Coordinates of N, CA and C in Angstrom, one line a residue:
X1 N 28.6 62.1 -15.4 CA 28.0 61.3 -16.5 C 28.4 59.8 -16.4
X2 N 29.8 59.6 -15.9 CA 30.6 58.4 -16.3 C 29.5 57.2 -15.2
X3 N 28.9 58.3 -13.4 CA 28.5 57.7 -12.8 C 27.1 57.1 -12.8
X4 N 26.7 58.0 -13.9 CA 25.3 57.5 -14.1 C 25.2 56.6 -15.2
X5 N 26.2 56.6 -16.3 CA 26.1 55.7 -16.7 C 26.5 54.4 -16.4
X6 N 27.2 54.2 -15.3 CA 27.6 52.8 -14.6 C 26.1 52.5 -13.7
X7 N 25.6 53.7 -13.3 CA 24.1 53.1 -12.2 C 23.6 52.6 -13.2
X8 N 22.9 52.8 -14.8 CA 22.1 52.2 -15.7 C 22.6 51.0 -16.0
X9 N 23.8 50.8 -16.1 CA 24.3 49.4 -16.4 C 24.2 48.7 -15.4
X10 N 24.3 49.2 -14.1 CA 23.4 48.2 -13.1 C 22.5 47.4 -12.4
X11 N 21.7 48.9 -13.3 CA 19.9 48.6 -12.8 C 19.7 47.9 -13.9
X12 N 20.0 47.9 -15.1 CA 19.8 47.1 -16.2 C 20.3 45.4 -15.9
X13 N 21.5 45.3 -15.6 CA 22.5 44.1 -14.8 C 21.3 43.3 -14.0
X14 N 20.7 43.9 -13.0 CA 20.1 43.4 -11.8 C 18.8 43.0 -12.6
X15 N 18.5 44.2 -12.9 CA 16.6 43.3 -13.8 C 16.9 42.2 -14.7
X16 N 18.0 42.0 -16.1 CA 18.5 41.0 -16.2 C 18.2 39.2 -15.3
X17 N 18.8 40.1 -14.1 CA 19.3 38.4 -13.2 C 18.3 38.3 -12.4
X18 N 17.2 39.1 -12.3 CA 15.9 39.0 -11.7 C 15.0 38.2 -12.6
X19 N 15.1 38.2 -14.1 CA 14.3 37.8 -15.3 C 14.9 36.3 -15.1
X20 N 16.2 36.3 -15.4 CA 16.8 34.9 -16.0 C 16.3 34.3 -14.5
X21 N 16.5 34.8 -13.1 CA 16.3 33.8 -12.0 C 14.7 32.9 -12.0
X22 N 13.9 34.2 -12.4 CA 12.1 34.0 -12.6 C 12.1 32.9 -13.9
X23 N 12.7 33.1 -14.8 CA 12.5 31.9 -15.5 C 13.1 30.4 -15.2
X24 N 14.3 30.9 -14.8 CA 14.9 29.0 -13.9 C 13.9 28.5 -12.8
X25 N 13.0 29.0 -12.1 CA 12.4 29.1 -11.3 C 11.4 28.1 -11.5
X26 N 10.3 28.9 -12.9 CA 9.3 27.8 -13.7 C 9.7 27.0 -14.2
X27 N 10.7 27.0 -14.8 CA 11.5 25.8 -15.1 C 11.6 24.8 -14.3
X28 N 12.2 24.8 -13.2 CA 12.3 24.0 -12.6 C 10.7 23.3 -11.7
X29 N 10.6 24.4 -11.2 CA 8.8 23.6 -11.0 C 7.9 23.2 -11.5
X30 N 8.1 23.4 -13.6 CA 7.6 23.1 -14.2 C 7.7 21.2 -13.9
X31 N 9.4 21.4 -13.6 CA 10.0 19.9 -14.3 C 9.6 19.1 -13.0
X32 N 9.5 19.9 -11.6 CA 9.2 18.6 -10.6 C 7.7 18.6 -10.6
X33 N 6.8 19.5 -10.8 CA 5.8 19.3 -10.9 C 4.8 18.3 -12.2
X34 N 5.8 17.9 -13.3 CA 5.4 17.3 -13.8 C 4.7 15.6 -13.8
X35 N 3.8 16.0 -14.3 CA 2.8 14.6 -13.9 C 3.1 13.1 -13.9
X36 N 3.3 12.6 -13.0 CA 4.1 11.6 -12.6 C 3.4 10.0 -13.6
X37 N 1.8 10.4 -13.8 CA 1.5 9.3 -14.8 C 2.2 9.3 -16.4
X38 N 3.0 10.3 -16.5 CA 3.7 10.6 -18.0 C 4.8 9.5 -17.9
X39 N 5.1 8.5 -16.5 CA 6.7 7.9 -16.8 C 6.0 6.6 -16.2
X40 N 4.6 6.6 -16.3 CA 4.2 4.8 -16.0 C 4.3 3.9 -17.3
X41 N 4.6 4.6 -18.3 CA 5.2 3.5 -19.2 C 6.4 2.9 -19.2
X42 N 6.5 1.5 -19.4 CA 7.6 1.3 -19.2 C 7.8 0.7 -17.7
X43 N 6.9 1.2 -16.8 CA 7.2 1.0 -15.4 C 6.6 -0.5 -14.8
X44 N 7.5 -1.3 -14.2 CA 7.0 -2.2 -13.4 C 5.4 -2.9 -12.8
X45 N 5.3 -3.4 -13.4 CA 3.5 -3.6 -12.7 C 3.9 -4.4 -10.9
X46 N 3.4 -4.1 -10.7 CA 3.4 -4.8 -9.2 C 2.2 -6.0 -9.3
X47 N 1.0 -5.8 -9.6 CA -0.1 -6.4 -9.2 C -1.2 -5.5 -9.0
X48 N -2.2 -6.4 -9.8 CA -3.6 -5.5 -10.3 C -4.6 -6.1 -9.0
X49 N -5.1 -5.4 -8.7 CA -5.9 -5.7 -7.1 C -7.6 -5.8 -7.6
X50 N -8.6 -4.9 -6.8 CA -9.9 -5.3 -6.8 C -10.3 -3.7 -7.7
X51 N -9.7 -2.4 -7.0 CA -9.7 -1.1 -7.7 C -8.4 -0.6 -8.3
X52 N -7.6 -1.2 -8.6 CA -6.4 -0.6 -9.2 C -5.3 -1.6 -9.6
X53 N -4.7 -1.1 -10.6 CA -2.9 -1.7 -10.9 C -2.2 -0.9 -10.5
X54 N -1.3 -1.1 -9.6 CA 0.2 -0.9 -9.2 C 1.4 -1.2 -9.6
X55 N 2.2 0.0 -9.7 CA 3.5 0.1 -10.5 C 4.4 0.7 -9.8
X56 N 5.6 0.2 -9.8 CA 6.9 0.5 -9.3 C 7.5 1.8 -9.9
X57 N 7.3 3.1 -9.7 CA 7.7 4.3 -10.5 C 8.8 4.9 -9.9
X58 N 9.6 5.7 -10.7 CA 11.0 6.4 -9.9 C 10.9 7.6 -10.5
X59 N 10.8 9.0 -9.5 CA 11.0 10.2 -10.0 C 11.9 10.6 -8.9
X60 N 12.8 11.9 -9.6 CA 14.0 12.3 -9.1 C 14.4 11.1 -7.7
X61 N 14.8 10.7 -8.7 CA 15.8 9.1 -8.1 C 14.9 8.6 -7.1
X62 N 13.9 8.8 -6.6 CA 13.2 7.8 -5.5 C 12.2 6.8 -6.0
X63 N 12.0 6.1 -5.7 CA 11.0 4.7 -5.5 C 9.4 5.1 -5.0
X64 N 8.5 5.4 -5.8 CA 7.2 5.2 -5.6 C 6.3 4.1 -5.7
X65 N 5.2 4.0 -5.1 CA 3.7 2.7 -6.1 C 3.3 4.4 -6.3
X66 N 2.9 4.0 -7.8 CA 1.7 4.6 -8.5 C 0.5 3.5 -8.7
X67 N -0.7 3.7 -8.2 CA -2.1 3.1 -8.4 C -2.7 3.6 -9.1
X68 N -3.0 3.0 -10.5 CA -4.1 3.9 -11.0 C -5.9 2.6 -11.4
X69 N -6.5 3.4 -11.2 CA -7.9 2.7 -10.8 C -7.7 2.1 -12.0
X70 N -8.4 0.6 -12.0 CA -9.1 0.0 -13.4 C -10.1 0.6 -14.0
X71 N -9.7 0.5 -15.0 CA -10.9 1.1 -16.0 C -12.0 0.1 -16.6
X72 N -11.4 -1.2 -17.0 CA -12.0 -2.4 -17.4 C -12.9 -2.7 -16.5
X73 N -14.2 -2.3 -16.3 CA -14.8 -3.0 -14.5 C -16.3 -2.2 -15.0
X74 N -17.1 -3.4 -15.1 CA -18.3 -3.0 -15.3 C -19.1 -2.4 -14.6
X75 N -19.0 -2.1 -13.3 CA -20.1 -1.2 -12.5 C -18.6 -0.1 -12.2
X76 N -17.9 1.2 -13.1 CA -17.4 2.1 -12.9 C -17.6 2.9 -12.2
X77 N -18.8 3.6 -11.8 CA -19.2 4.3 -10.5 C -19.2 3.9 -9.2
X78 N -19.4 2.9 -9.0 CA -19.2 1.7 -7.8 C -17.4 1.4 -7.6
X79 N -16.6 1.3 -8.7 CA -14.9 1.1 -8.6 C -14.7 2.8 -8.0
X80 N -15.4 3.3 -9.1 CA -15.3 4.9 -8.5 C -15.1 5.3 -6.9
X81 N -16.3 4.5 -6.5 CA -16.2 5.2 -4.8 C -15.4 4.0 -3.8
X82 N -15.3 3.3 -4.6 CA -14.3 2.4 -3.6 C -12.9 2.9 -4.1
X83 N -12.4 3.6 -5.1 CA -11.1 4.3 -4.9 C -11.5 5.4 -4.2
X84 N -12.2 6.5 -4.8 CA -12.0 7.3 -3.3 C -11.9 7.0 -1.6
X85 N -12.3 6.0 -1.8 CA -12.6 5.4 -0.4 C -10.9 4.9 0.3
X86 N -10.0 4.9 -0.8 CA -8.9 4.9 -0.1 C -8.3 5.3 0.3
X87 N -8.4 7.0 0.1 CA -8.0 8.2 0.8 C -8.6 8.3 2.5
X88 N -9.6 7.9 2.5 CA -10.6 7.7 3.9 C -9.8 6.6 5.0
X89 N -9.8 5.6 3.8 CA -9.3 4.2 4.8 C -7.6 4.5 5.3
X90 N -7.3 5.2 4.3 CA -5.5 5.8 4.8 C -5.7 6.7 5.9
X91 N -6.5 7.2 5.9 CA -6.6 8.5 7.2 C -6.8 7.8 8.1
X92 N -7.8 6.7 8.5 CA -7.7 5.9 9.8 C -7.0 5.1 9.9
X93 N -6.2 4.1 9.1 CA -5.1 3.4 9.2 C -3.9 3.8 9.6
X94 N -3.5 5.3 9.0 CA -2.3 5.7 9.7 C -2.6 5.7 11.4
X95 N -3.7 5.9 12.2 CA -3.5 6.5 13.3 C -3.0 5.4 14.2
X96 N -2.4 4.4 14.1 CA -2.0 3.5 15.0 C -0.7 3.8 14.7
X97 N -0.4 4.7 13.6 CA 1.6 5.4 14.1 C 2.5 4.5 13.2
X98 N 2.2 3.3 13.1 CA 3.4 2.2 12.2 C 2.6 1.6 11.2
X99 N 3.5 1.0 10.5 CA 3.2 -0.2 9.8 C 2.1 0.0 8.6
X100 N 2.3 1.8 7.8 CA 1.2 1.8 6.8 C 2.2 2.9 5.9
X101 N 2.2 2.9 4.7 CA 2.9 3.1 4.0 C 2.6 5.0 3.8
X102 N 2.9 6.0 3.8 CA 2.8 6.9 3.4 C 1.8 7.3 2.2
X103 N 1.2 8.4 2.4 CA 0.3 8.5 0.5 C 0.9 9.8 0.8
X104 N 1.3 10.2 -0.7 CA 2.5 11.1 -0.8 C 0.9 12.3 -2.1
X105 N 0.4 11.5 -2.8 CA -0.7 11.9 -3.9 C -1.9 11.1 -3.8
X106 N -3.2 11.8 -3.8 CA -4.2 11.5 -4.5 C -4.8 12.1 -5.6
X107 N -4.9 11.8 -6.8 CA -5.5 12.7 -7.6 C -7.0 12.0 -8.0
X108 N -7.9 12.5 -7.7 CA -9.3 12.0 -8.2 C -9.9 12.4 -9.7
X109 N -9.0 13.5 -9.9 CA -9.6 13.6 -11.6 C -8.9 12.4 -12.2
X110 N -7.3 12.6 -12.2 CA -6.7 11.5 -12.9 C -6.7 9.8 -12.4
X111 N -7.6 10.1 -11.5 CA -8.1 8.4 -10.4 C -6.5 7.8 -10.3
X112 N -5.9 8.3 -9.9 CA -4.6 7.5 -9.3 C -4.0 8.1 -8.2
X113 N -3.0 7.4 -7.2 CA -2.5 7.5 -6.7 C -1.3 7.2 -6.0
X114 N -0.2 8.1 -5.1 CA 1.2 7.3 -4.7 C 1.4 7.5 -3.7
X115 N 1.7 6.7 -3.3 CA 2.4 6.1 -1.9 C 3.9 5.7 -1.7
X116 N 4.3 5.4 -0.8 CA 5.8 5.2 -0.1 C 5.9 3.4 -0.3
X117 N 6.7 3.7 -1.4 CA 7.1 1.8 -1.4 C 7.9 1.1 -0.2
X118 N 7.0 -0.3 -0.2 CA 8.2 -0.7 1.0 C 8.8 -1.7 0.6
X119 N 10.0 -2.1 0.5 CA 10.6 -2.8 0.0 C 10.8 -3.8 0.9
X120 N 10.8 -5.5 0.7 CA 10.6 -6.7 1.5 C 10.1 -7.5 0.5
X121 N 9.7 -8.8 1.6 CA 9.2 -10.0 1.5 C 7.8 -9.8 1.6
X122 N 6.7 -9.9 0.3 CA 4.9 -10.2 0.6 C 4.9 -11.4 1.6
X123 N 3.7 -11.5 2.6 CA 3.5 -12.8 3.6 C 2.8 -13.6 2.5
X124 N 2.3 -13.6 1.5 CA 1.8 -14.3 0.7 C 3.1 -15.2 0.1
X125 N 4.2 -14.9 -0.3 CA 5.5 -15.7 -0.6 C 5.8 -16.3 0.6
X126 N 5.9 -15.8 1.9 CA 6.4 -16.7 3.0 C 5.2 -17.7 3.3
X127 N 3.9 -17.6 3.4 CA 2.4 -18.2 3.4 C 2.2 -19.5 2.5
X128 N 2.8 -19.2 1.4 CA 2.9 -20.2 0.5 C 4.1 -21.5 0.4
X129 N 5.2 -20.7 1.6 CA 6.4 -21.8 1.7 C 5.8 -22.8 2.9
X130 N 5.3 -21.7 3.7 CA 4.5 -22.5 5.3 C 5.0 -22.2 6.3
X131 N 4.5 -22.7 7.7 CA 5.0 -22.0 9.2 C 5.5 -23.0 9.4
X132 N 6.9 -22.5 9.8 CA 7.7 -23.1 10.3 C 8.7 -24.2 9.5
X133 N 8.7 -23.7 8.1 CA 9.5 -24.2 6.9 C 10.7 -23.2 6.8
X134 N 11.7 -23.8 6.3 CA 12.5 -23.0 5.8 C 12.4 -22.2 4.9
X135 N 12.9 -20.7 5.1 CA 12.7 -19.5 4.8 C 11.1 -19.2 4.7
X136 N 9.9 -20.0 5.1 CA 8.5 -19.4 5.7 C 8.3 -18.9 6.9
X137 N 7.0 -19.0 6.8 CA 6.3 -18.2 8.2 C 7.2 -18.4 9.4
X138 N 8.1 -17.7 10.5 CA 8.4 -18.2 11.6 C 6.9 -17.3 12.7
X139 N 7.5 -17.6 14.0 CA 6.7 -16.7 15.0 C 6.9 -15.2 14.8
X140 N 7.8 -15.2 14.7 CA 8.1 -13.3 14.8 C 7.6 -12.8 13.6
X141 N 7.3 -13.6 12.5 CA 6.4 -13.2 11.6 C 4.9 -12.9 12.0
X142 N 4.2 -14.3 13.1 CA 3.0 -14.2 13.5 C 2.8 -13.0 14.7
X143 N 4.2 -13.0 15.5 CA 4.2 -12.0 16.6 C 3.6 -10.1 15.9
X144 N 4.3 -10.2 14.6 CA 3.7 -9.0 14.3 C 2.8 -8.8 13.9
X145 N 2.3 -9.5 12.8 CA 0.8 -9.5 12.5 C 0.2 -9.5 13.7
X146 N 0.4 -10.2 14.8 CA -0.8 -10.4 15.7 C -1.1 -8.8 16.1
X147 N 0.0 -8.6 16.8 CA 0.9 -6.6 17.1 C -0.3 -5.8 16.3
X148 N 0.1 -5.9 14.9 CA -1.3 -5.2 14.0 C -2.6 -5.3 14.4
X149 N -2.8 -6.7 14.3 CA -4.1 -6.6 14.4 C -4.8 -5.8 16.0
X150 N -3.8 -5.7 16.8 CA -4.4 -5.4 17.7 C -4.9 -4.1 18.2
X151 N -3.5 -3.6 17.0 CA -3.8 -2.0 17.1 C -4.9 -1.5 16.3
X152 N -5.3 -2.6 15.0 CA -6.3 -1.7 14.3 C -7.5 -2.1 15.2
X153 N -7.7 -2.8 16.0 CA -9.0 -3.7 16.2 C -9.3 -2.4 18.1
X154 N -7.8 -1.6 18.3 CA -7.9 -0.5 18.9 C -8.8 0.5 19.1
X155 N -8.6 0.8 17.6 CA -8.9 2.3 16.6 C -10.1 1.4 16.1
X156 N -10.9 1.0 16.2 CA -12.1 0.2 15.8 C -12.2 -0.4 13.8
X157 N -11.2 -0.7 13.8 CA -11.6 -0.8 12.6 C -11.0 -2.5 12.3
X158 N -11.0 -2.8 11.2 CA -10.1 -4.6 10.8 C -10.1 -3.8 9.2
X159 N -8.9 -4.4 8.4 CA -8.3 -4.5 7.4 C -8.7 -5.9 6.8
X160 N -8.3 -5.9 5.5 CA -8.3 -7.2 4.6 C -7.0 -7.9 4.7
X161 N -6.9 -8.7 5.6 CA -6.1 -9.7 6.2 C -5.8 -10.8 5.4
X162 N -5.6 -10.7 4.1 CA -5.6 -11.2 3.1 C -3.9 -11.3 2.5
X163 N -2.8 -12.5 3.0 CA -1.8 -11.9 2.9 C -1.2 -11.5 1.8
X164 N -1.7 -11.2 0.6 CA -1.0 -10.7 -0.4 C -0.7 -9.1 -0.1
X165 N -1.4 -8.6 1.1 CA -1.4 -7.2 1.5 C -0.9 -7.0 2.5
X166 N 0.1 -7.7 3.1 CA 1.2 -8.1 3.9 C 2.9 -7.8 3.5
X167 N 3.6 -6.6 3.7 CA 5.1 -7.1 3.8 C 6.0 -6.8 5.0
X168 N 7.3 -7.8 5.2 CA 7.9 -8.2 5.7 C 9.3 -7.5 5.4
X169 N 9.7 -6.1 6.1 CA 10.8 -5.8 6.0 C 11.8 -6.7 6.3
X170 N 13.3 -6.5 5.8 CA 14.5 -7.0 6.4 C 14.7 -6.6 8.0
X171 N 14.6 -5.0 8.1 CA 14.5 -5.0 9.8 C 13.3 -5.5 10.6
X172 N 12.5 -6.1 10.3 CA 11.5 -7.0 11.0 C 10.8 -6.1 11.4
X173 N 9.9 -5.2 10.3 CA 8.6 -4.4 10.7 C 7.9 -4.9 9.5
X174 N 6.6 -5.2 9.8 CA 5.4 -5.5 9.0 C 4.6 -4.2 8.5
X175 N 4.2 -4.1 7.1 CA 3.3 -3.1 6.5 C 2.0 -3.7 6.2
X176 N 0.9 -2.8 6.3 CA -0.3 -3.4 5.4 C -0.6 -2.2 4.8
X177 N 0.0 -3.2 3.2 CA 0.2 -2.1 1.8 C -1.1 -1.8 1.0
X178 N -2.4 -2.0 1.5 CA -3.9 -1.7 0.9 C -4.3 -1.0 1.4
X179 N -5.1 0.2 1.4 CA -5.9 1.0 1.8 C -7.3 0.9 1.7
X180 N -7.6 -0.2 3.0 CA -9.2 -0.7 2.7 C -9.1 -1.3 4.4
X181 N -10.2 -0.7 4.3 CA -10.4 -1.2 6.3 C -12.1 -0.9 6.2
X182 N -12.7 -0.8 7.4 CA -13.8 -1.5 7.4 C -14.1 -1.1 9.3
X183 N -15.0 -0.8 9.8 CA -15.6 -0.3 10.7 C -15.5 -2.1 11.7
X184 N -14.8 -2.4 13.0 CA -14.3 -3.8 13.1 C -15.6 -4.2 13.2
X185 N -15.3 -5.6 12.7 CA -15.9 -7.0 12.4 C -15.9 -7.8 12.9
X186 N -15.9 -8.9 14.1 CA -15.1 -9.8 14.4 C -14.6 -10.6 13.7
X187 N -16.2 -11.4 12.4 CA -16.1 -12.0 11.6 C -14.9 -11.5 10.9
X188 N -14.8 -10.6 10.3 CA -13.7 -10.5 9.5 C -12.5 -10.2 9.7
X189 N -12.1 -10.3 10.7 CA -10.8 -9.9 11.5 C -9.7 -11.4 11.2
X190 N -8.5 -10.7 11.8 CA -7.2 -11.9 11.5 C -7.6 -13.1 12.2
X191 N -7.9 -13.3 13.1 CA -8.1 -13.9 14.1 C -9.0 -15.0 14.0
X192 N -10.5 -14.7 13.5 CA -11.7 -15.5 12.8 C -11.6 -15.5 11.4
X193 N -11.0 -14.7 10.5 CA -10.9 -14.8 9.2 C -9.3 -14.9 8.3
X194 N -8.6 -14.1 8.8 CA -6.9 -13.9 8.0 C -5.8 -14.7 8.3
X195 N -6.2 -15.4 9.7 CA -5.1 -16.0 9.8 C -5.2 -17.4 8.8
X196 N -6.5 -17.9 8.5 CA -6.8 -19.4 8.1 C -5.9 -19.8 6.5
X197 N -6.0 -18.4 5.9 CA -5.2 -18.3 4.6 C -3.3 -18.3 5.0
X198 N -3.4 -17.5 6.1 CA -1.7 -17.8 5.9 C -1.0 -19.0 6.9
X199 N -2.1 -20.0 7.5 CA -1.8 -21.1 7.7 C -1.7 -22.4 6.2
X200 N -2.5 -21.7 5.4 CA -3.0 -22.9 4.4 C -1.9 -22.9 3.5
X201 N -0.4 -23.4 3.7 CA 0.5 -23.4 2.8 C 0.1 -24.1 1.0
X202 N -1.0 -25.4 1.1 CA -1.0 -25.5 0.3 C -1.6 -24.6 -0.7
X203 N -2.9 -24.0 -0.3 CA -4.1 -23.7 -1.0 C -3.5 -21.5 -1.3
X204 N -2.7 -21.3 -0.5 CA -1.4 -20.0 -1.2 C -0.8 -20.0 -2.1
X205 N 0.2 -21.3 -1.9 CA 1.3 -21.8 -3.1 C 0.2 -22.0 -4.3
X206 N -0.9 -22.5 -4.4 CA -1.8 -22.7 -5.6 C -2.6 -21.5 -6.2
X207 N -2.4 -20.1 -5.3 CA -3.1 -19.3 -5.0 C -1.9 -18.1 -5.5
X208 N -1.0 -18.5 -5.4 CA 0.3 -17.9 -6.0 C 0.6 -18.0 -7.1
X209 N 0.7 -19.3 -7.8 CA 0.8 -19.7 -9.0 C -0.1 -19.6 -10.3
X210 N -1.5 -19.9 -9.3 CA -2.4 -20.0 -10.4 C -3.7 -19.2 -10.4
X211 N -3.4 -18.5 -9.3 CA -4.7 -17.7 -9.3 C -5.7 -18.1 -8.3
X212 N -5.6 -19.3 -8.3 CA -7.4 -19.8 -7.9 C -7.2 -20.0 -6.1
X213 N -8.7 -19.6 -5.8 CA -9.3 -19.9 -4.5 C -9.5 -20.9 -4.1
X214 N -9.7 -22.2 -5.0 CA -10.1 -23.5 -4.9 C -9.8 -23.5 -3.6
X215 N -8.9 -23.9 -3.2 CA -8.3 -24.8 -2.0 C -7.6 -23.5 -0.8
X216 N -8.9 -22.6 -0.8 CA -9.0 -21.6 0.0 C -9.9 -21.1 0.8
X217 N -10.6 -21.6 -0.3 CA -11.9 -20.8 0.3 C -13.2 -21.9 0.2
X218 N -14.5 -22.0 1.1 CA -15.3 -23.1 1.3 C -16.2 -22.5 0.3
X219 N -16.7 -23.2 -1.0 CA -17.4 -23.4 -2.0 C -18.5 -22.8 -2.2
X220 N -18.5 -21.6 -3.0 CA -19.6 -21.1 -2.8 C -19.8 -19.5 -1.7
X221 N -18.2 -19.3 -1.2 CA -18.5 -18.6 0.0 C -17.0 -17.5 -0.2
X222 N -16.8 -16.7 0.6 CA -15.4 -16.1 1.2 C -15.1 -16.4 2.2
X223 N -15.4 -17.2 2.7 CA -15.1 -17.8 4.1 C -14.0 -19.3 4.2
X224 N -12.6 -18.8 4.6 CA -11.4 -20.0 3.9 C -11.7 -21.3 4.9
X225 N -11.3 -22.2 4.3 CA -11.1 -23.9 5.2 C -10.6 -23.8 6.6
X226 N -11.3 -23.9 7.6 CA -10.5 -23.2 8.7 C -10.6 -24.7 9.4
X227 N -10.6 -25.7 9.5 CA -10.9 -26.9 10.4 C -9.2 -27.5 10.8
X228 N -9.0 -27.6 9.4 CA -7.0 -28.3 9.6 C -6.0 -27.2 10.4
X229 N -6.6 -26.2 10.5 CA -5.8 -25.2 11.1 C -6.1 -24.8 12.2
X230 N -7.4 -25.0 12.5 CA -7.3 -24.5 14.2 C -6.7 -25.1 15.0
X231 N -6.5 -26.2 15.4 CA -4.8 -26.3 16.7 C -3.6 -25.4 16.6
X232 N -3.5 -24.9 14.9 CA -1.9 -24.5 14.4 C -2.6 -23.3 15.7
X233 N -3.7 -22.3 15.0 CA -4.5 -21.1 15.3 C -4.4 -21.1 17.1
X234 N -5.0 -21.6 17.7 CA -5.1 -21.9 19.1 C -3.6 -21.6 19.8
X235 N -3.1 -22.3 19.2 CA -1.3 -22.2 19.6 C -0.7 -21.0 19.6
X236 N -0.6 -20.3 18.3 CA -0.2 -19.1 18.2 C -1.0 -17.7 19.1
X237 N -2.3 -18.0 18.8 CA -2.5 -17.4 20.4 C -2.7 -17.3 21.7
X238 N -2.5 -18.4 21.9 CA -1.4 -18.3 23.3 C -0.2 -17.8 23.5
X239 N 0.2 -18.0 22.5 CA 1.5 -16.9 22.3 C 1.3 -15.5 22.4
X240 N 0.6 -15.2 21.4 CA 0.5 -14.1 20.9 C -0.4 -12.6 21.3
X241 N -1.7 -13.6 22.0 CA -2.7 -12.7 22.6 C -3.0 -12.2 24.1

């Protein structure tokens, strides 16, 4: 009797700590699984782009961008497919191996998404001091960008060469932190189009401070001032190409 009563106290014991384990269980995947837009309040904006604001988020102690699409934007079905379209443009961007940030989430019900923050210098802050200024643009800044473009222009595609979507680690690797590329262009490439903005120290620094394209872009167009900069342009690729 004594022994069967000690077996019931242990089959009872064991189901016990099979129950309590099953509930720590959901518990806990309740708590990591929880929806990461519940903690963007409060959180850092980074910068509101063409489809989305970005914010600097931290769950279990790490460093994310959370993107979540604008809502304010009057053709919403049109913002619509150009955020999905970021998922698309990450899948071909990664395949040159470096220099593109991780996407860790997409969620298309909740239209946001996160990626792998990289922590640095935007070329838009060194663009705006100038090449060959102190603490601006040096060569090994132009040496990488060129590096990029060469690889995307590889894999057939060109990026928005636009350097606010440019950073500059402390170990001297370059990211391009937007998820938007484009089937290649010549026209639109670094070369004929992106480099002209990160030569134009003035018309960045104005472009930094105050928003405007004025003194960026030729009137009436997307197409930046490119005349005072082509010798800089010419030079660097000889270097570079």
């Amino acid at each position: 009797k004594i022994h069967i009563f000690f077996t019931v106290i242990l089959f009872y014991t064991i189901i016990i700590l099979i129950v309590v384990s099953i509930i720590i269980a959901i518990f806990i995947t309740k708590k990591l699984n929880q929806p990461i837009l519940k903690i963007i309040d409060g959180a850092k904006e980074l910068g509101k782009g063409k489809t989305g604001t970005s914010y600097l988020v931290c769950k279990d102690e790490k460093q994310f961008v959370l993107k979540k699409m604008n809502q304010d934007v009057s053709d919403y079905e049109k913002q619509l497919e150009i955020f999905r379209g970021e998922k698309f443009c990450y899948e071909r961007m990664y395949k040159i191996g470096i220099g593109v940030p991780k996407l860790y989430e997409f969620n298309e019900e909740e239209k946001y998404l996160v990626k792998e923050y990289i922590s640095g210098i935007c070329a838009s802050e060194l663009a705006s001091i100038g090449y060959k200024k102190e603490n601006g643009l040096t060569d090994n800044h132009f040496k990488l960008i060129f590096d990029m473009h060469k690889r995307f222009k590889e894999i057939g595609i060109h990026v928005d060469y636009f350097p606010t979507n440019f950073i500059y680690t402390t170990d001297e690797k370059i990211y391009c932190i937007d998820y938007e590329c484009y089937d290649y262009n010549p026209e639109w490439d670094f070369i004929n189009w992106g480099i002209y903005y990160w030569l134009n120290q003035e018309g960045m620094k104005e472009h930094s401070e105050k928003g405007s394209t004025e003194k960026l872009n030729k009137p009436g167009t997307y197409k930046p001032f490119d005349e005072p900069f082509e010798k800089t342009k010419q030079e660097l690729m000889q270097k570079f190409l």
